[in-house]
Backbone as a ProteinNet text record, in pm:
[ID]
protein_1_A
[PRIMARY]
XXXXXXXXXXXXXXXXXXXXXXXXXXXXXXXXXXXXXXXXXXXXXXXXXXXXXXXXXXXXXXXXXXXXXXXXXXXXXXXXXXXXXXXXXXXXXXXXXXXXXXXXXXXXXXXXXXXXXXXXXXXXXXXXXXXXXXXXXXXXXXXXXXXXXXXXXXXXXXXXXXXXXX
[TERTIARY]
10029.3	9939.2	9993.9	9899.6	9924.4	9988.5	10117.2	10192.5	10127.2	10029.6	9959.8	9853.7	9793.1	9712.7	9787	9899.4	9961.3	10014.1	10060	10094.7	9981.8	9869.5	9731.7	9712.7	9702	9679.3	9761.7	9893.6	9999.1	9977.3	9947.9	9924.9	9803.7	9695.8	9570.9	9597	9673.9	9701.4	9789	9891.2	9971.9	9890.6	9797.6	9713.7	9640.1	9584.5	9509	9583.8	9717.1	9803.9	9860.4	9886.2	9923.6	9802.4	9687	9559.3	9549.5	9583	9572.8	9701.9	9802.2	9924.9	9997.9	10000.5	10062.8	10187	10292.9	10423.3	10430.8	10399.3	10407.4	10454.3	10537.6	10578.2	10471.3	10458.1	10372.2	10412.6	10368.8	10425.2	10285.2	10264.6	10149	10197.2	10147.8	10158.1	10027	10025	9907.7	9889.7	9777	9759.6	9645.5	9576.7	9467.1	9344.5	9355.8	9249	9234.8	9331.8	9332.5	9462.2	9456.3	9599.9	9635.8	9734.1	9764.8	9851	9814.7	9898.1	9955.5	10103.5	10171.7	10208.3	10181	10204.8	10325.1	10419.7	10526.2	10577.8	10612.8	10660.9	10623.8	10678.7	10653.5	10507.6	10405.9	10275	10185	10254.7	10181.3	10110.1	10138.1	10083.7	9948	9931.1	9783.1	9675.4	9723	9625.4	9601.5	9695	9680.3	9604.9	9593.7	9499.8	9373.1	9318.9	9177.4	9151.6	9271.3	9262.5	9242.3	9312.5	9306.1	9191.1	9091	8964.6	8997.1	9091.1	9113	9159.1	9239.9	9303.3	9181.3	9107.8	8989.3	8895.7	8872.3	8781.3	8850.7	8982.6	9043.7	9054.3	9061.5	9066	8915.8	8818.5	8666.2	8636.1	8694.7	8672.9	8744.6	8880.9	8937.5	8868.8	8828.9	8749.6	8609.6	8558.6	8427.4	8439	8526.8	8536.2	8623.4	8714.7	8767.7	8696	8594.6	8498.4	8557	8677.5	8742	8798.8	8836	8884.5	9029.7	9095.6	9227.6	9234.2	9108.1	9109.3	9052.6	9113.7	9052.3	9054.3	8996.3	8972.1	9115.8	9106.7	9244.2	9235.8	9343.2	9373.1	9488.7	9463.9	9558.1	9630.5	9761.1	9829.8	9928.2	9940.2	10070	10129.2	10253.5	10317.5	10258.3	10233.5	10173.8	10052.5	9972.1	9862.4	9764.7	9732.1	9648.2	9673.9	9816.8	9857.5	9844	9878.4	9866.9	9708.2	9620	9493.1	9424.3	9464.1	9408.9	9470.5	9576.9	9624.5	9546.9	9540.5	9465.4	9320.5	9253.8	9128.4	9105.9	9198.8	9201.5	9208.4	9306.9	9305.2	9188.5	9122.8	8998	8907.4	8892.9	8783.3	8809.7	8924.9	8979.5	8937.9	8965.6	8954	8799.9	8712.2	8577.1	8513.5	8565.8	8527.5	8556.4	8670.3	8699.4	8616.9	8578.7	8489.2	8357.1	8302.9	8171.7	8169.4	8262.3	8277.1	8275.8	8352	8351.8	8220.1	8171.6	8041.7	7914.3	7916.8	7788.8	7704.5	7766.3	7690	7755.6	7658.1	7697.4	7799.9	7890	7983.1	7960.6	7944	7953.6	8108.4	8150.2	8262.7	8267.5	8168.6	8164.5	8120.3	8143	8097.1	8223.4	8197	8310.2	8265.8	8354.7	8319.7	8321.9	8278.1	8274.1	8394.3	8513.5	8633.4	8679.5	8645.8	8691.7	8572.7	8446.1	8346.6	8414.3	8444.9	8467.9	8582.2	8708.3	8799.8	8762.9	8675.1	8620.7	8537.7	8458.4	8365	8446.6	8548.1	8649	8705.7	8748.7	8814.4	8720.3	8601.2	8498.4	8452	8444.7	8415.9	8490.1	8621.8	8704.5	8670.2	8571.4	8531.8	8411.9	8418.5	8285.1	8175.3	8065.6	7942.8	7935	8021.5	8002	7967.4	7918.6	7875.6	7907.4	7924.8	7938.9	7823.1	7769.9	7684.5	7664.8	7617.5	7631.6	7488.3	7454.2	7328	7338.6	7239.4	7242.7	7232.9	7215.2	7188.7	7288.3	7368.2	7476	7595.5	7689.8	7812.1	7878	7902.2	7960.7	7839	7856.7	7740.6	7809	7725	7760.6	7779	7894.4	7931.2	7927.1	7852.7	7842.8	7899.5	7964.4	7994.2	7907.7	7851.2	7750.5	7757.4	7697.3	7667	7571.1	7594.2	7510.5	7352.2	7346.4	7205.9	7129.7	7218.5	7149.1	7139.3	7182.2	7173.1	7038.8	7025.4	6860	6816.4	6700.5	6640.8	6658.2	6713.8	6740.7	6854.6	6936.8	7047.4	7148.1	7171.8	7256.9	7212.7	7075.7	7017	7009.6	7016.9	6985.6	7078.5	7187.2	7290.8	7294.9	7213.3	7227.8	7164.8	7231.6	7180.7	7047.1	6968.2	6852.6	6858	6967.9	7007	7065.8	7018.3	7074.4	7229.4	7308.5	7447.5	7458	7557.7	7585.7	7658.2
8134.8	8226.2	8248.9	8279.6	8317.5	8451.6	8454.4	8551.7	8676.3	8633	8725.6	8801	8720.9	8784.4	8901.8	8859.3	8956.1	9070.2	9052.6	9164.5	9256.2	9200.6	9281.5	9373.4	9310.3	9376.7	9482.7	9466.5	9558.5	9686.1	9648.5	9755.1	9842	9777.8	9846	9933.1	9895.7	9958.9	10069.5	10062.2	10161.9	10275.3	10245	10345.4	10425.3	10345.4	10416.8	10513	10476.4	10554.5	10677.7	10657.7	10765.4	10870.9	10827.9	10893.3	10988.3	10941.7	11011.1	11105.1	11072	11173.6	11111.6	11003.2	10950.9	10904.9	10929.9	10876.4	10742.1	10631.8	10517.5	10393.7	10310.6	10192.6	10083.8	9962.5	9876.4	9738.1	9635.9	9493.9	9425.4	9319.7	9231.4	9103.1	9054.9	8928.8	8836.6	8741.9	8659.7	8598.5	8583.9	8529.4	8446	8378.6	8293.3	8404.5	8516	8622.8	8690.6	8689.7	8762.9	8809	8906	8959.4	9078.2	9076.5	9178.7	9275.6	9397.7	9511.6	9576	9566.8	9647.1	9781.1	9899.8	10026.8	10084	10138.9	10192.3	10323	10437.6	10547.2	10686.7	10787.8	10929.5	10948.5	10887.8	10941.8	10838.1	10744.3	10635	10689.4	10794.1	10845.9	10896.7	10922	10960.1	10864.6	10748.5	10627.6	10596.3	10641.5	10586	10697.5	10816.2	10916.7	10872.5	10917.8	10878.5	10731	10683.7	10529.4	10429.5	10480.7	10388.6	10393.9	10483.3	10502.8	10510.8	10595.4	10627.8	10492.7	10415.9	10298.1	10201.1	10181.6	10090.8	10133.9	10266.6	10328.3	10305.9	10328.1	10309.2	10149.8	10055.6	9929	9879.2	9944.7	9915.4	9971.6	10077	10141.5	10058.1	10016.3	9932.4	9797	9738.8	9618.3	9634.5	9737.8	9768	9801.3	9880.5	9933.7	9840.3	9763.6	9662.8	9545	9542.3	9416.5	9282	9286.5	9159.4	9092	9171.7	9125.3	9044.1	9097.9	9047.8	8927.4	8866.2	8743.3	8783.9	8713.9	8720.3	8888.7	8914.6	9046.8	9094.5	9239.2	9326.4	9364.7	9348.1	9391.1	9483.8	9597.5	9707.2	9700.9	9725.2	9737.7	9849.9	9912.1	10006.3	10004.6	9976.6	9984.6	9891.3	9761.5	9668.5	9717	9809.7	9854.8	9753.1	9661.6	9554.3	9463.7	9416.8	9358	9434	9561.2	9644.7	9670.6	9670.1	9707.5	9574.9	9461.7	9314	9303.2	9333.6	9337.1	9416.6	9530.9	9651.6	9605.9	9574.2	9517.9	9400.3	9301.1	9176.2	9220.8	9297.1	9347	9424	9502.2	9556.5	9469.1	9352.8	9279.3	9166.4	9143.3	9056.8	9137.6	9265.2	9359.4	9358.1	9377.4	9392.6	9260.2	9151.5	9007.1	8985.6	9036.5	9020	9104.2	9220.7	9297.7	9245.9	9196.2	9137.2	9009.4	8920.1	8817.9	8836.7	8956.5	8997.2	9056.6	9156.1	9228.9	9176.2	9100.2	9026.3	9136	9241.4	9352.6	9370.7	9411.9	9417.9	9538.9	9531	9629	9682.1	9812.7	9868.5	9893.8	9859.7	9887.7	10017.9	10038.8	10153.5	10108.9	10189.7	10153.9	10124.2	10002.9	9950.5	9903.1	9904.9	9855.2	9705.9	9648.8	9503	9427.2	9470.9	9407.2	9401	9533.2	9531.6	9457.3	9449.4	9371.5	9221	9172.1	9029.2	9000.5	9089.6	9062.1	9050.6	9129	9139.8	9021.9	8993.1	8864.2	8729.5	8720	8610.1	8592.9	8726.1	8701.6	8674.4	8735.4	8700.7	8564	8503.7	8360.1	8271.9	8312.4	8234.1	8217.3	8308.4	8307.5	8240.9	8135.9	8057.9	8129.3	8119.8	8196.7	8335.6	8390.4	8523.4	8517.8	8642	8668.5	8792.4	8830.2	8959.8	8976	9076.9	9121.4	9260.5	9298	9428.2	9474.8	9591	9648.4	9777.6	9792.7	9923.3	9871.5	9979.7	9946.5	10015.3	10094.9	10168.2	10081	10131.1	10060.2	10036.3	10127.3	10114	10083.9	9968.4	9932.4	9921.3	9949.7	9931.2	9790.8	9777.4	9633.3	9621.9	9502.6	9476.2	9355.1	9336.8	9212.8	9179	9058.8	9047.6	8886.6	8851.1	8698.8	8657	8519.1	8469.4	8471.4	8448.9	8446.9	8571.1	8698.4	8829.1	8877.9	8798.1	8845	8886.6	8995.1	9032.1	8940.6	8900.6	8816.8	8887.6	8819.5	8853.4	8921	8954.5	9051.6	8997.2	8873.9	8836.9	8884.2	8870.8	8914.3	9064.3	9135.3	9293.5	9357.9	9318.8	9383.2	9360	9247.8	9198.8	9315.1	9323.8	9423.3	9374.1	9476	9465.1	9456.5	9495.9	9491.1	9361.2	9303.8	9185.9	9212.9	9105.5	9120.5	9090.7	9162	9130.1	8997.8
8401.3	8328.8	8185.8	8101.9	7969.8	7959.8	7892.9	7883.9	7798.7	7696.3	7612.4	7710.7	7796.8	7900.8	7977.8	8027.3	8114.2	8019.1	7907	7825	7786.5	7755.5	7732	7846.3	7968.5	8092.8	8129.4	8092.4	8115.5	8016.8	7893.1	7790.7	7834.5	7896.2	7932.8	8066.7	8146.7	8273.3	8231.7	8156.1	8097.1	8041.5	7958.3	7899.5	8010.6	8112.5	8202.2	8266.4	8317.4	8390.4	8310.7	8193.5	8087.1	8084.9	8072.4	8055.2	8164.9	8296	8414.5	8440.4	8361	8375.5	8512.5	8538.7	8658.6	8640.7	8729.6	8716.9	8796	8738.8	8812.8	8726.9	8777.5	8724.1	8776.4	8700	8742.9	8697.9	8756.2	8730.9	8763.1	8679.7	8694.8	8749.3	8866.8	8915.7	8939.5	8853.6	8871.8	9021.8	9068.9	9203	9201.8	9303.4	9325.3	9333.6	9363.2	9364.5	9227.8	9158.8	9021.4	8988.3	8894.6	8846.8	8927.7	9010.4	9105.6	9026.3	9019.5	8960.5	9061.4	9091.1	9175.4	9121.7	9177.6	9133.9	9221	9171.4	9232.4	9182.8	9242.9	9174.2	9266.1	9195.7	9281.3	9302.3	9211.6	9238.9	9309.2	9374.1	9441.6	9566.5	9627.9	9745.8	9712.9	9602.2	9552	9577.9	9550.5	9576.5	9722.8	9816.3	9960.4	10049.2	9968.7	10058.4	10097.5	10191.7	10237.9	10245.2	10317.4	10344.1	10213.4	10114.4	9987.3	9924.1	9937.7	9871.6	9708.8	9676.7	9544.6	9472.6	9540.4	9469.9	9459.4	9558	9542.1	9424.7	9409.6	9304	9160.5	9155.2	9037.4	8980.8	9097	9071.9	9022.8	9080.2	9046.2	8898.6	8866.1	8734	8630.8	8665.7	8572.8	8531.8	8635.3	8616.5	8556.3	8564.3	8514.7	8346.7	8320.1	8183.3	8102.1	8167.3	8084.5	8073.8	8154.9	8138.8	8130.2	8194.7	8226.5	8096.4	7989.1	7861	7883.7	7998.7	8035.1	8113.1	8127.3	8212.2	8347.5	8441.5	8600.5	8622.7	8745.4	8782.6	8817	8814.9	8848.5	8982	9041.1	9199	9191.6	9239.6	9249.3	9384.4	9394.5	9513	9506	9608.6	9626.8	9770.3	9759.5	9880.1	9981.1	9948.2	10037.8	10116	10048.7	10111	10152.4	10059.8	10080	10217.7	10223.7	10348.2	10462.2	10444.7	10588.6	10616.1	10518.2	10529.6	10600.1	10560.3	10612.6	10764.2	10791.3	10933.8	11014.4	10971.6	11052.8	11082.1	10972.4	10973.5	11067.6	11045.6	11138.3	11293	11322.7	11453.3	11505.6	11411.5	11461.1	11491	11408	11427.9	11548.9	11574.2	11689.7	11817	11813.9	11935.7	11972.5	11858.9	11874.1	11932.7	11858.1	11905.1	12048.2	12103.4	12234.7	12339.2	12298.7	12358.4	12382.3	12261.4	12263.2	12348	12333.8	12422.7	12582.6	12601.8	12739.8	12800.9	12714.1	12756.9	12697.6	12616.2	12560.5	12490.5	12455.1	12389.2	12239.3	12156.4	12013.8	12004.9	11911.5	11872.6	11723.6	11706.2	11577	11531.2	11425.1	11380.8	11273.9	11232.3	11133	10999	10888.4	10771.8	10684	10597.1	10518.3	10379.9	10291.9	10154.7	10164.7	10040.4	10045.1	10074.6	10019.6	10033.6	10186	10256	10394.3	10471.4	10442.1	10521.1	10523.6	10395.5	10394	10486.1	10492.9	10564.6	10715.8	10766.2	10879.6	10924.1	10841.7	10838.3	10856.8	10796.5	10800.1	10925.5	10989.6	11110.2	11232.7	11216.2	11339.2	11326.1	11210.5	11207.5	11288.4	11315.7	11393.5	11550.6	11575.5	11729.1	11745.8	11818.7	11827.7	11902.2	11874	11951.8	11895.5	11805.8	11760.3	11615	11566.4	11427.2	11397.3	11283.6	11209.8	11099.6	11095.5	10977.6	10959.6	10816.4	10773.1	10750.4	10770.4	10751.8	10669.7	10568.8	10490.3	10349	10272.8	10118.3	10032.6	10090	10019.4	9992.3	9927	9882.9	10025.7	10108.2	10236.3	10332.1	10399.4	10503.6	10635.6	10735.8	10891.1	10911.1	10989.1	11019.8	11172.6	11215.4	11352.4	11397.5	11516.5	11571.8	11687.6	11696.8	11798.6	11842.2	11942.8	11991.9	11879.4	11847	11738.1	11795	11917.8	11958.9	11957.1	11926.3	11932.3	11794.9	11701.5	11553.9	11522.9	11474	11412.1	11311.5	11303.5	11211.7	11066.2	10980.1	10847.7	10833.8	10925.1	10914	10797.9	10783.7	10680.3	10557.3	10520.5	10389.2	10379.3	10495.7	10487.7	10400.4	10372.9	10275.6	10145.3	10100.8	9974.3	9877.7	9773.7	9676.3	9597.8	9571.5	9513	9362.8	9321.3	9158.7	9118.7	9008.8	8964.5	8925.8	8950.4	8901.6	8768.3	8705.4	8550	8528.2
[MASK]
++++++++++++++++++++++++++++++++++++++++++++++++++++++++++++++++++++++++++++++++++++++++++++++++++++++++++++++++++++++++++++++++++++++++++++++++++++++++++++++++++++++

């Protein structure tokens, strides 16, 4: 990765953290998904409250405001939050898939943001004969695991935004 891109991103993240008066160190690590910014320090717990909602909101804000001037999208992580979240959602999806296989009845997993839904969809896709789909129009949509034959007509399209992407 271009050192100038990393330096620019580090400067921008530093300005954001200073503006919020947060005591955090940060390090940028390029990855296939984007530029991962690892945050560490006394104030890191703030981002992990409410199951990481503030971390995800801050990440969204940085990506929107910075308008990707620093290259690929920015992904924030604190204390391996992303890895832990991925593991927990994978277990949730596997448990639901096994229940559906056994009972033949749909399972609602609750409401999830796009990142979380994608992780669950990927896990459920590993189970032949099962599907997962999201319903709703808000940012967080309800996610279901079901037998493929029971999937409601148009369910895969039901969650698509009506607003055009920029």
